[in-house]
Amino acid sequence: MVLVRWPTDWNGPKRLRGLLDVGFAIYGLLTIGLVATFVITGLSPHAFAKGFSVLLFIIGSVLAADGVLGLRTGMDKTGRRFRSGPAARVFAGGKLAAGVAAILLLCVGLAL
């Protein structure tokens, strides 16, 4: 979890943003940049696939880290939904599995 503003007037976890949300924002900006580079400079499809697989590292690491933190704390905030207890641990396990799958896809993409 990442605190968005200065922690004055703490009202609970409403101002917290999940690591997943921050990672997806960075991933989105970098993907737009990669597609723009592909269109403007004539980047080869092979290089585009390698660049996209490197971007999977961002998603994979963010999902894995958010999953591990959710399993340890028993809290999960995805989007505007805050979960705690067993439901949060189930979502965290899913995030961890998705993160491992994304990192495996990164390895496949770099082996191209």
Short mmCIF file of C-alpha atoms in Angstrom, two decimals:
data_model
loop_
_atom_site.label_atom_id
_atom_site.label_comp_id
_atom_site.label_asym_id
_atom_site.label_seq_id
_atom_site.Cartn_x
_atom_site.Cartn_y
_atom_site.Cartn_z
CA MET A 1 0.00 0.00 0.00
CA VAL A 2 1.18 3.50 -0.80
CA LEU A 3 -0.05 6.64 0.95
CA VAL A 4 -1.09 9.16 -1.68
CA ARG A 5 -1.02 12.41 0.31
CA TRP A 6 0.59 13.73 3.47
CA PRO A 7 -0.78 11.75 6.41
CA THR A 8 -2.68 14.56 8.11
CA ASP A 9 -6.22 13.83 9.19
CA TRP A 10 -5.82 10.07 8.95
CA ASN A 11 -9.23 8.57 8.16
CA GLY A 12 -8.25 4.93 7.76
CA PRO A 13 -7.20 3.16 4.57
CA LYS A 14 -9.27 5.32 2.20
CA ARG A 15 -6.28 7.34 1.01
CA LEU A 16 -4.10 4.31 0.48
CA ARG A 17 -3.46 3.16 -3.05
CA GLY A 18 -2.47 -0.39 -3.72
CA LEU A 19 0.88 -1.20 -5.19
CA LEU A 20 -1.03 -2.83 -8.02
CA ASP A 21 -2.76 0.45 -8.93
CA VAL A 22 0.53 2.36 -9.03
CA GLY A 23 2.19 -0.40 -11.08
CA PHE A 24 -0.65 -0.51 -13.59
CA ALA A 25 -0.44 3.26 -14.03
CA ILE A 26 3.29 3.05 -14.79
CA TYR A 27 2.71 0.03 -17.04
CA GLY A 28 0.02 1.89 -18.99
CA LEU A 29 2.25 4.90 -19.62
CA LEU A 30 5.17 2.75 -20.71
CA THR A 31 2.94 0.68 -23.00
CA ILE A 32 1.66 3.82 -24.69
CA GLY A 33 5.27 4.92 -25.15
CA LEU A 34 6.25 1.53 -26.59
CA VAL A 35 3.36 1.52 -29.08
CA ALA A 36 4.14 5.11 -30.09
CA THR A 37 7.78 4.16 -30.62
CA PHE A 38 6.69 1.17 -32.71
CA VAL A 39 4.46 3.33 -34.90
CA ILE A 40 6.72 6.37 -35.27
CA THR A 41 10.19 4.85 -35.59
CA GLY A 42 9.33 1.62 -37.40
CA LEU A 43 10.56 -0.63 -34.61
CA SER A 44 10.73 -4.24 -35.74
CA PRO A 45 8.04 -6.63 -34.49
CA HIS A 46 10.72 -8.76 -32.85
CA ALA A 47 12.01 -5.79 -30.85
CA PHE A 48 8.43 -4.78 -30.01
CA ALA A 49 7.75 -8.28 -28.62
CA LYS A 50 10.90 -8.12 -26.52
CA GLY A 51 9.97 -4.65 -25.23
CA PHE A 52 6.49 -5.84 -24.36
CA SER A 53 7.87 -8.84 -22.52
CA VAL A 54 10.12 -6.54 -20.49
CA LEU A 55 7.02 -4.53 -19.58
CA LEU A 56 5.54 -7.78 -18.28
CA PHE A 57 8.26 -7.67 -15.64
CA ILE A 58 6.60 -4.58 -14.16
CA ILE A 59 3.22 -6.26 -13.95
CA GLY A 60 4.65 -9.55 -12.74
CA SER A 61 6.73 -8.01 -9.99
CA VAL A 62 3.93 -5.71 -8.85
CA LEU A 63 1.39 -8.55 -8.78
CA ALA A 64 3.80 -10.84 -6.93
CA ALA A 65 4.75 -8.17 -4.38
CA ASP A 66 1.12 -7.16 -3.81
CA GLY A 67 0.18 -10.81 -3.45
CA VAL A 68 2.89 -11.53 -0.89
CA LEU A 69 2.04 -8.40 1.10
CA GLY A 70 -1.65 -9.28 1.01
CA LEU A 71 -0.96 -12.78 2.26
CA ARG A 72 1.17 -11.47 5.12
CA THR A 73 -1.14 -8.66 6.24
CA GLY A 74 -4.55 -10.11 5.39
CA MET A 75 -5.54 -6.82 3.70
CA ASP A 76 -6.18 -6.17 0.04
CA LYS A 77 -7.20 -3.02 -1.79
CA THR A 78 -7.79 -3.35 -5.48
CA GLY A 79 -9.36 -0.34 -7.12
CA ARG A 80 -11.84 1.11 -4.66
CA ARG A 81 -12.61 -2.18 -2.93
CA PHE A 82 -10.97 -2.89 0.43
CA ARG A 83 -10.96 -6.47 1.69
CA SER A 84 -9.64 -8.01 4.86
CA GLY A 85 -9.43 -11.48 6.31
CA PRO A 86 -9.88 -14.68 4.30
CA ALA A 87 -11.27 -12.91 1.22
CA ALA A 88 -8.18 -10.72 1.04
CA ARG A 89 -5.91 -13.75 1.35
CA VAL A 90 -7.71 -15.46 -1.55
CA PHE A 91 -7.30 -12.38 -3.76
CA ALA A 92 -3.67 -12.09 -2.68
CA GLY A 93 -3.04 -15.71 -3.63
CA GLY A 94 -4.55 -15.06 -7.04
CA LYS A 95 -2.36 -12.00 -7.50
CA LEU A 96 0.71 -14.01 -6.54
CA ALA A 97 -0.16 -16.75 -9.04
CA ALA A 98 -0.77 -14.17 -11.79
CA GLY A 99 2.54 -12.49 -10.96
CA VAL A 100 4.42 -15.76 -11.27
CA ALA A 101 2.69 -16.43 -14.61
CA ALA A 102 3.67 -12.96 -15.88
CA ILE A 103 7.29 -13.50 -14.88
CA LEU A 104 7.27 -16.85 -16.69
CA LEU A 105 5.93 -15.09 -19.79
CA LEU A 106 8.77 -12.58 -19.41
CA CYS A 107 11.25 -15.44 -19.54
CA VAL A 108 9.58 -16.85 -22.66
CA GLY A 109 9.56 -13.43 -24.31
CA LEU A 110 13.25 -12.82 -23.60
CA ALA A 111 14.12 -16.24 -24.99
CA LEU A 112 12.68 -15.29 -28.42
#
